[in-house]
mmCIF file of C-alpha atoms in Angstrom:
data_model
loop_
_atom_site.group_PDB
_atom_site.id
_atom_site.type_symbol
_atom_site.label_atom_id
_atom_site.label_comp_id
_atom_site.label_asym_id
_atom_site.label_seq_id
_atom_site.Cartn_x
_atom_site.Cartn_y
_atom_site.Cartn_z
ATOM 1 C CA UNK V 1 -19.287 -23.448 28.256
ATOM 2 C CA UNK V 2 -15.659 -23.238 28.738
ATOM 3 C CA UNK V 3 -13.677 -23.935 25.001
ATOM 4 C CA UNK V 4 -11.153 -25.396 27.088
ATOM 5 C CA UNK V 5 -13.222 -28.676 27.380
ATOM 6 C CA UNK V 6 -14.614 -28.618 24.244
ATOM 7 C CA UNK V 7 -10.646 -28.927 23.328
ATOM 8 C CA UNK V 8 -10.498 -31.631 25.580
ATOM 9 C CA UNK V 9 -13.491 -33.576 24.249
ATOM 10 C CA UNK V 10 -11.945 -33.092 20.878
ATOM 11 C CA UNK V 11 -8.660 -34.560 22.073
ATOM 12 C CA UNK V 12 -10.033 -37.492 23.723
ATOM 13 C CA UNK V 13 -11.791 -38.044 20.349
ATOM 14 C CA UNK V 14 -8.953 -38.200 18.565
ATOM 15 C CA UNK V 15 -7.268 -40.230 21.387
ATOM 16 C CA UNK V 16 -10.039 -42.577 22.090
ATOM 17 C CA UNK V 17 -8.615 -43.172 25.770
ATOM 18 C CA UNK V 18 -8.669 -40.811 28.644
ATOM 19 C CA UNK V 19 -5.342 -41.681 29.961
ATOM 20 C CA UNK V 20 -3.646 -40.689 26.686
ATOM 21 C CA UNK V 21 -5.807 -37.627 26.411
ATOM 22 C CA UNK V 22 -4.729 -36.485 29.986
ATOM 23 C CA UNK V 23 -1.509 -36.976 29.103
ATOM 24 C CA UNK V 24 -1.260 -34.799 25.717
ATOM 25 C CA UNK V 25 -2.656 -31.862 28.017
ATOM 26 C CA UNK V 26 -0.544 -32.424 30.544
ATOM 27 C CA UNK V 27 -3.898 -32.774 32.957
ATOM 28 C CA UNK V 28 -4.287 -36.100 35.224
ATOM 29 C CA UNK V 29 -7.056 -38.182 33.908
ATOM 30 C CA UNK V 30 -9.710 -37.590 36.509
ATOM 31 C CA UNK V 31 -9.297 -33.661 35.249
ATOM 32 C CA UNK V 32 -10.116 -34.830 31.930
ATOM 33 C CA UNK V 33 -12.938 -37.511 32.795
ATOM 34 C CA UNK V 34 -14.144 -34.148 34.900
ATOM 35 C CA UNK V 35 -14.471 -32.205 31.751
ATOM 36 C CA UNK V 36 -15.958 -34.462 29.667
ATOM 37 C CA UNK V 37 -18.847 -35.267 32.256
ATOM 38 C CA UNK V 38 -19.081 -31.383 32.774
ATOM 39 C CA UNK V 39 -19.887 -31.176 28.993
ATOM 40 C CA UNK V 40 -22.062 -34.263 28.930
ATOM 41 C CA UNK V 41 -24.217 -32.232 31.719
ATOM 42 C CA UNK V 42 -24.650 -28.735 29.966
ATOM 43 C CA UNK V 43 -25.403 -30.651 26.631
ATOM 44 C CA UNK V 44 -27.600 -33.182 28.261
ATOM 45 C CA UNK V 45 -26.509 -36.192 26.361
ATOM 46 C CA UNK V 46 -23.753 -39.220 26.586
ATOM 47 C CA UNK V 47 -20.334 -38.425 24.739
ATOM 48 C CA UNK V 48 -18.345 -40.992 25.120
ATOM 49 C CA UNK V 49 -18.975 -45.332 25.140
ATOM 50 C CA UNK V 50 -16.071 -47.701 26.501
ATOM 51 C CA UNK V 51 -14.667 -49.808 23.947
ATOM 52 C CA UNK V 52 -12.492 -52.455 25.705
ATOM 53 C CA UNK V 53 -9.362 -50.209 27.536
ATOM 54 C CA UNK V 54 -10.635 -47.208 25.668
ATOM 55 C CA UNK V 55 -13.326 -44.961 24.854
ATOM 56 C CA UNK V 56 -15.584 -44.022 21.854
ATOM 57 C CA UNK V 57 -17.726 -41.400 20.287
ATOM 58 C CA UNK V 58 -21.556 -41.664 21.004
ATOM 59 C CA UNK V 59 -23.271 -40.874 17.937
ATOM 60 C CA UNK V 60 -24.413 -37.675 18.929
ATOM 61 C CA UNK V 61 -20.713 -37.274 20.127
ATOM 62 C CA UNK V 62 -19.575 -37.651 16.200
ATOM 63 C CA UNK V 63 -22.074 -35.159 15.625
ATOM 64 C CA UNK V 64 -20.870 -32.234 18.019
ATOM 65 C CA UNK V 65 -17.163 -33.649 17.894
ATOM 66 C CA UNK V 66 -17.822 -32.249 13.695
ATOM 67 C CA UNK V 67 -19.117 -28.976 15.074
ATOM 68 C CA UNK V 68 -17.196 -28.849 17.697
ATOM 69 C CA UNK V 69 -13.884 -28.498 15.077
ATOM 70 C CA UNK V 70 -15.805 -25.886 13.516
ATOM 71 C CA UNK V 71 -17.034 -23.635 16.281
ATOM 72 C CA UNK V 72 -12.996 -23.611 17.659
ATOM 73 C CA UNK V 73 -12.019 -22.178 14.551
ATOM 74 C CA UNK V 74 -14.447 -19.841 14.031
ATOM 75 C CA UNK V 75 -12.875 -18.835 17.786
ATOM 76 C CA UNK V 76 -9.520 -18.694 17.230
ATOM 77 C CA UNK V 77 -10.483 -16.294 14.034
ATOM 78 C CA UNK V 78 -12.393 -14.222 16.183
ATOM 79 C CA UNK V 79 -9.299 -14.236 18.651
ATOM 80 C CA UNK V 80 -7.313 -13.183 15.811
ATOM 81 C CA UNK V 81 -9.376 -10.399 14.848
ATOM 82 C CA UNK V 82 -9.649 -8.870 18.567
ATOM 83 C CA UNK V 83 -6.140 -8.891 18.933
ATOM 84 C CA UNK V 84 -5.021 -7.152 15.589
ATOM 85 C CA UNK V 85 -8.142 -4.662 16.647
ATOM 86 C CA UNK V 86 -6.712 -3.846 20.074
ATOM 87 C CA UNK V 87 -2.883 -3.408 18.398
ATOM 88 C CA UNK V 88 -4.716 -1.280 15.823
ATOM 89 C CA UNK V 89 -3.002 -3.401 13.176
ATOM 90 C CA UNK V 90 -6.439 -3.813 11.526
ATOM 91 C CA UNK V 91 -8.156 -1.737 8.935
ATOM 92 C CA UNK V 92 -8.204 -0.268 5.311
ATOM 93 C CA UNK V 93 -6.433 3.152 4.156
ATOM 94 C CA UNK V 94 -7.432 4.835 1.063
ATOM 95 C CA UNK V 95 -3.860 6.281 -0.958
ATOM 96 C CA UNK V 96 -4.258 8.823 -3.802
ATOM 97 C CA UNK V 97 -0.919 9.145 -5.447
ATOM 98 C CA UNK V 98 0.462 10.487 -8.505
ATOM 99 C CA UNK V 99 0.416 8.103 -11.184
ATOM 100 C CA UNK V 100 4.289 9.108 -12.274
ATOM 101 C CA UNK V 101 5.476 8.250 -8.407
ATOM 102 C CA UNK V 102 4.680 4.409 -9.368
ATOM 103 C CA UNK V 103 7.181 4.369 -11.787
ATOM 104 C CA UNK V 104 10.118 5.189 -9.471
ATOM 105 C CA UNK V 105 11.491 3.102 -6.919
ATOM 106 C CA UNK V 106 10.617 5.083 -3.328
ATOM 107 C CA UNK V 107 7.119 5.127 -3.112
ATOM 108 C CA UNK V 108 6.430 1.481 -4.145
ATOM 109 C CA UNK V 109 9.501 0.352 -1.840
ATOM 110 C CA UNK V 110 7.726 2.408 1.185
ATOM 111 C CA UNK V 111 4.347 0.566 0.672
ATOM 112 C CA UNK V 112 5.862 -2.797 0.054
ATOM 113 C CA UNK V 113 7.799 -2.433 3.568
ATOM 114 C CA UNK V 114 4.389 -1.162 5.551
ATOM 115 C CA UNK V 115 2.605 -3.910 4.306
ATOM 116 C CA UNK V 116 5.187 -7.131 4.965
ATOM 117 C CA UNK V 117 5.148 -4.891 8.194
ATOM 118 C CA UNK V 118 1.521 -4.672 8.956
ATOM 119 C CA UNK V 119 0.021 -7.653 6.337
ATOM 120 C CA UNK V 120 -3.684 -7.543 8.008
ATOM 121 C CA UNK V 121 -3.596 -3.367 6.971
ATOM 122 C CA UNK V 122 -5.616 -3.267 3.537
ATOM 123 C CA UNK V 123 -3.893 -0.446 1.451
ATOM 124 C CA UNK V 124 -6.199 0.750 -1.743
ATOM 125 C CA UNK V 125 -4.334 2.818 -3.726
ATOM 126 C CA UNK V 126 -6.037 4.964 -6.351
ATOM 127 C CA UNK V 127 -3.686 6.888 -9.300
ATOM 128 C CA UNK V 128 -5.270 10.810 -8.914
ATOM 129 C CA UNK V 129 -4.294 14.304 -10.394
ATOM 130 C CA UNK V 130 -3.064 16.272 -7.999
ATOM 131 C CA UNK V 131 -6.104 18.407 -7.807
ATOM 132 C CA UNK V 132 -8.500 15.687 -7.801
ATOM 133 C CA UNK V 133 -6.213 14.438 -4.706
ATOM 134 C CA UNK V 134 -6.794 17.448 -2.614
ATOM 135 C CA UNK V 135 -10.764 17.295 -3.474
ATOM 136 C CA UNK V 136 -10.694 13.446 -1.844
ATOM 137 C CA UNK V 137 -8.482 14.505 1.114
ATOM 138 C CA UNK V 138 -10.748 17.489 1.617
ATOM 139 C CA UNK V 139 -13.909 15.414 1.424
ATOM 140 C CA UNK V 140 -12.386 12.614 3.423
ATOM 141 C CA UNK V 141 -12.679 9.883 0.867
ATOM 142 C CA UNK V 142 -8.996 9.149 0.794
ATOM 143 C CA UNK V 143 -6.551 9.426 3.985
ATOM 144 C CA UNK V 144 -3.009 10.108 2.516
ATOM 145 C CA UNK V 145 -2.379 11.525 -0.561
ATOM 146 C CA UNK V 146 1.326 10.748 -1.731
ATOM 147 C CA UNK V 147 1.600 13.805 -4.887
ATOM 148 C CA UNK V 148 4.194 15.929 -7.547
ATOM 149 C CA UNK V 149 4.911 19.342 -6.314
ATOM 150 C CA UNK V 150 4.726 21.870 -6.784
ATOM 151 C CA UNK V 151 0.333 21.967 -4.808
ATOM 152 C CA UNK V 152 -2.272 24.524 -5.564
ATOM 153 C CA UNK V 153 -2.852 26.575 -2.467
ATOM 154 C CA UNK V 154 -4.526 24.078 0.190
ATOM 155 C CA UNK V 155 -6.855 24.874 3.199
ATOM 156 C CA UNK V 156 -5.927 25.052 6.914
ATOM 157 C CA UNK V 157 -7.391 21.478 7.900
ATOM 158 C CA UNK V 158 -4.311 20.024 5.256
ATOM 159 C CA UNK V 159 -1.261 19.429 6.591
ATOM 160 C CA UNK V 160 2.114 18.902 3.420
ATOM 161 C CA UNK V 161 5.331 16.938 4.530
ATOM 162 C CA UNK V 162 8.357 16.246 2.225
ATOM 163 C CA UNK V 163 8.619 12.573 0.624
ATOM 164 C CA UNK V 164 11.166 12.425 -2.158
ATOM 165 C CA UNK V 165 13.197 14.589 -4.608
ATOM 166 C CA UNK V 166 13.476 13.086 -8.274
ATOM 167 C CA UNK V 167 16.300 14.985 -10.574
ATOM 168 C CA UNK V 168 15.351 16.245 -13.717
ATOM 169 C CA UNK V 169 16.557 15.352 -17.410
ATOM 170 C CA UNK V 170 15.612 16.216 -20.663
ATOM 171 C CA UNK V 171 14.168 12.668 -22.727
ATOM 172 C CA UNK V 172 14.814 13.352 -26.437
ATOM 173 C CA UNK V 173 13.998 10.451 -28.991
ATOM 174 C CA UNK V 174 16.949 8.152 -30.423
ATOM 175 C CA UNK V 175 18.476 9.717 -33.283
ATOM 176 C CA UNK V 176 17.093 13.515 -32.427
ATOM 177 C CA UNK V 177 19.095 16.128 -33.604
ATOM 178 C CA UNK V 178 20.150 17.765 -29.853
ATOM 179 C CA UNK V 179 22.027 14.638 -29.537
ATOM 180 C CA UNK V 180 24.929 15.440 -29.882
ATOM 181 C CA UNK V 181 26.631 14.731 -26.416
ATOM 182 C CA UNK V 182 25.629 14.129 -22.869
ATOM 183 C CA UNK V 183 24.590 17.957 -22.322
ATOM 184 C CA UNK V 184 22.324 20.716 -23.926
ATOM 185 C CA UNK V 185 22.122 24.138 -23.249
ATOM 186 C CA UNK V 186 18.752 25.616 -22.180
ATOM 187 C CA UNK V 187 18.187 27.869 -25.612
ATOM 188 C CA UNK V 188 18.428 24.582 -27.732
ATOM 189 C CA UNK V 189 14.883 23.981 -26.214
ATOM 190 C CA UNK V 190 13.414 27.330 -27.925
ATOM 191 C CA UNK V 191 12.761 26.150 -31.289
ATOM 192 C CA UNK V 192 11.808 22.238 -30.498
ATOM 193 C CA UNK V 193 8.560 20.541 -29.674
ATOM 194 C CA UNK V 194 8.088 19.996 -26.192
ATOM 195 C CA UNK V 195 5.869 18.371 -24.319
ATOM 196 C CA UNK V 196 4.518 18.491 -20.900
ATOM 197 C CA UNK V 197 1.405 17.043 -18.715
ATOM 198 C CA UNK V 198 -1.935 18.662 -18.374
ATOM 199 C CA UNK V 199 -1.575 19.159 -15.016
ATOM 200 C CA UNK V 200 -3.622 22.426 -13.911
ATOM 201 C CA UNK V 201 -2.054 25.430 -14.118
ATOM 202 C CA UNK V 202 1.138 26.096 -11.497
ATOM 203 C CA UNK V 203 0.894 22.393 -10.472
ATOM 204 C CA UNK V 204 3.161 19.620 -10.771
ATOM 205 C CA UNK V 205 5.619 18.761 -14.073
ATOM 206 C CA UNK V 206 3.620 20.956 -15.713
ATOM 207 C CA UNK V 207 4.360 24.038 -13.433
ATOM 208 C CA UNK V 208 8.025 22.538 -13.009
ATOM 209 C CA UNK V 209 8.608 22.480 -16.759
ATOM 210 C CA UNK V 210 7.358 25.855 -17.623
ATOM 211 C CA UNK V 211 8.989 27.730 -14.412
ATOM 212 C CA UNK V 212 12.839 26.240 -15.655
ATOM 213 C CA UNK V 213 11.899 27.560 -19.161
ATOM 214 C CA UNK V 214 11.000 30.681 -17.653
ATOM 215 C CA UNK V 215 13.985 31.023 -15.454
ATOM 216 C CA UNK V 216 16.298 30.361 -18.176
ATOM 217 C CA UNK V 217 14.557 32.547 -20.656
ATOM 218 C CA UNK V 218 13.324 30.179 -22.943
ATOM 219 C CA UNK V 219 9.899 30.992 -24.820
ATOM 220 C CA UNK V 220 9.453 27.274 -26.844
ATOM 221 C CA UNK V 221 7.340 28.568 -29.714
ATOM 222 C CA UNK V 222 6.304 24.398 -29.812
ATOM 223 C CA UNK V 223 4.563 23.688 -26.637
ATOM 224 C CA UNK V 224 2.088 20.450 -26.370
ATOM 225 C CA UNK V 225 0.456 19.037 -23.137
ATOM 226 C CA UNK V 226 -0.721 15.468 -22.846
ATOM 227 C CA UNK V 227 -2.717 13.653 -20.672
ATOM 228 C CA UNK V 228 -0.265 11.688 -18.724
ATOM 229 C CA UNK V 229 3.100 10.655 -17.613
ATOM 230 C CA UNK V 230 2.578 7.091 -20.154
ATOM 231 C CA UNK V 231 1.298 9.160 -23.002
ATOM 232 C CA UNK V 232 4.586 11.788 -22.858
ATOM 233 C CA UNK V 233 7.151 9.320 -22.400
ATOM 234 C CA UNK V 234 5.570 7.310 -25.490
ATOM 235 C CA UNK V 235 5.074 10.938 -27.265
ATOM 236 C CA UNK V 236 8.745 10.890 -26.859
ATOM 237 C CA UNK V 237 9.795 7.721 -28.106
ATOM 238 C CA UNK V 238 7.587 8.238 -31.287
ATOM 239 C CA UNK V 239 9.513 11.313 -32.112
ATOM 240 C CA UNK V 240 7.063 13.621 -31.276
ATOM 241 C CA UNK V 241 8.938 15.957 -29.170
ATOM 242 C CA UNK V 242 11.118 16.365 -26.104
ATOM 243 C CA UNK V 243 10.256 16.491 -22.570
ATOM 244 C CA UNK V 244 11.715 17.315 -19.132
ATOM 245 C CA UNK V 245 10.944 14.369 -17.154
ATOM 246 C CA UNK V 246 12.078 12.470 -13.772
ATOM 247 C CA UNK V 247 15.403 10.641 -14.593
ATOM 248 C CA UNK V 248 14.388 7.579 -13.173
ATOM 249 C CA UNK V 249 11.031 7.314 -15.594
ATOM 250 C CA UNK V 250 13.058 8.866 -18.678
ATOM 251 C CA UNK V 251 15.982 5.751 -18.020
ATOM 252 C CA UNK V 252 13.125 3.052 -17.651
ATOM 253 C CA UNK V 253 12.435 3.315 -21.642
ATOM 254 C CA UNK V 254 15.112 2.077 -24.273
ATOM 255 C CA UNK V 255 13.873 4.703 -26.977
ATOM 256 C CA UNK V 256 14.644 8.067 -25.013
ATOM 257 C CA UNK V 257 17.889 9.374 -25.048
ATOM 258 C CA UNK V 258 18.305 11.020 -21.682
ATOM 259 C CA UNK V 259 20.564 14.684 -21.537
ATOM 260 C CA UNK V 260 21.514 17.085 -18.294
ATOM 261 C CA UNK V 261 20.075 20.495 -19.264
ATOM 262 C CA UNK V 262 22.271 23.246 -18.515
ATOM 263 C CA UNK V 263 24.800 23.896 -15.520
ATOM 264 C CA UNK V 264 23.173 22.958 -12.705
ATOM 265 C CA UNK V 265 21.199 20.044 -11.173
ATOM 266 C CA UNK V 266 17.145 20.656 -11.020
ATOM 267 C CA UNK V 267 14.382 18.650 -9.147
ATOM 268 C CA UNK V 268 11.017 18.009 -8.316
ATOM 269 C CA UNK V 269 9.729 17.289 -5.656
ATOM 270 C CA UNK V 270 7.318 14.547 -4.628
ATOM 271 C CA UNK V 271 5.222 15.204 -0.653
ATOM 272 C CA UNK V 272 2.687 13.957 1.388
ATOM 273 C CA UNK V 273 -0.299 15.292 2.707
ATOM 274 C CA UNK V 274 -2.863 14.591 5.062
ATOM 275 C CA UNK V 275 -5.804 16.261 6.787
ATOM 276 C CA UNK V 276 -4.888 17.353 10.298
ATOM 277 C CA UNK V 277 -7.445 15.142 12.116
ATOM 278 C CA UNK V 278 -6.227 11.776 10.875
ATOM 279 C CA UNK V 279 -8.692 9.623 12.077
ATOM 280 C CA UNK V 280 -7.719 6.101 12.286
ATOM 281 C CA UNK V 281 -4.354 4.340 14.147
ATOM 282 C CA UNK V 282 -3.538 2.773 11.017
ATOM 283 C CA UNK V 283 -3.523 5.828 8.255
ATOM 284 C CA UNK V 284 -1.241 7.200 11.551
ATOM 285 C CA UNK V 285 1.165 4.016 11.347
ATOM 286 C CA UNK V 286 0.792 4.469 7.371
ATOM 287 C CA UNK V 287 1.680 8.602 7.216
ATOM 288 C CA UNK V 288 4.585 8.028 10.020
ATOM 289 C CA UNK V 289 6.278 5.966 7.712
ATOM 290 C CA UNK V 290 6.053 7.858 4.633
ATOM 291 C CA UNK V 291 6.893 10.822 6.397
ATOM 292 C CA UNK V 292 9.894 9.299 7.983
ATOM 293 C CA UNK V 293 10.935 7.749 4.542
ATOM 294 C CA UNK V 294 10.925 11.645 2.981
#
């Protein structure tokens, strides 16, 4: 059965006159009296009745004209489908991403553009440690992980790429006694509390944190590690301690005061990685972007 009559028997329905029909398809009118008797052959039954100068349904012609609008539907859907399939503009990619990243403005703005750009792409993203990242990478239950460096070492079959740089601030509580300016000198932070996140050891803010102390030749006799990136910024505004943190995130809250530490400008860095074999077109499309956006 070609649809292409069943579009024509649905137009002539709608029509109720052969010439009009004919002339709504562009067709001549014995092309479309053609179709309809084609149809009325495979199906084995009378569509159509003439009702003065036009035509009308048969009462098993109501009936198929009904399924007949569903069936074409159901067509152009599957239509849909195989063409988003053979663009490879179809499909579902698992994210794991530091749960920190979501509160700055690059990663969100990189999956909002890939998905007004691909909108038939399902994206799940999942908030992961780092660690617990790698493990879903490794055992293929994510496809892109988007993380804080600095990584634990990785194996062969994962590939790291560069996504964003955040600069680093110290977030002290309203009112705290280091401010006293814009600026504080790295030996201020011996004798406060400060607070980090439990990342594992020589990963992420964590690592970041306690490698600047290090390289400045601070010891903080106070040292207290939290959960998460939520928990230490509201740590801070309670007056619990200070905290080295991503400027962005440290701005985003009206009880942190936010100071430069020392002379220089300091970072962390935020990548990508993915396992070597990336299996489907669309994690490809996804991970080209991101990469491109680093």
């Amino acid at each position: 059965m070609d649809t292409r009559h069943l579009e024509t028997f649905l137009i002539a329905a709608k029509c109720e006159n052969f010439r009009q029909a004919a002339r709504e398809q562009g067709l001549s009118q014995p092309a479309v009296t053609q179709q309809i008797r084609t149809l009325e052959r495979e199906f084995g039954f009378t569509l159509f009745r003439k009702s003065g100068r036009g035509i009308q349904l048969t009462e098993a012609g109501k009936i198929l004209a009904q399924n007949a609008h569903m069936l074409l539907g159901e067509l152009k859907k599957f239509q849909s489908t195989a063409d988003l399939l053979r663009r490879n503009e179809l499909g579902t990619i698992a994210i794991g991403y530091s749960t920190s990243l979501m509160s700055e403005d690059h990663l969100p703005r990189v999956l909002r553009q890939f998905a007004e750009a691909h909108p038939a792409i399902e994206l799940t993203v999942s908030p992961m440690r780092v660690t617990d990242a790698i493990e879903a990478l490794i055992d293929r239950k994510i496809d892109l992980a988007v993380v804080r460096a600095p990584l634990p070492s990785l194996p062969p079959v994962l590939d790291v790429h560069g996504f964003d740089r955040s600069n680093l601030v110290l977030a002290v509580p309203l009112g705290h006694p280091l401010v006293r300016g814009q600026h504080v000198d790295w030996q201020e932070l011996a004798e406060v509390q400060m607070l980090s996140i439990r990342d594992s050891q020589g990963v992420g803010l964590r690592e970041v944190t306690e490698k600047l102390l290090h390289q400045h030749g601070v010891k903080p006799t106070k040292m207290r590690l939290v959960a998460d990136m939520t928990s230490l910024v509201g740590l801070v505004t309670a007056n619990v301690g200070v905290a080295i943190l991503p400027e962005a995130i440290a701005r985003a809250h009206r009880g942190v005061t936010v100071l430069s530490i020392g002379s220089a400008n300091y970072f962390i860095e935020s990548v990508v990685v993915a396992h070597r074999e990336i299996v489907t077109i669309p994690t490809k499309h996804l991970f080209a972007r991101l990469v491109a956006a680093g």
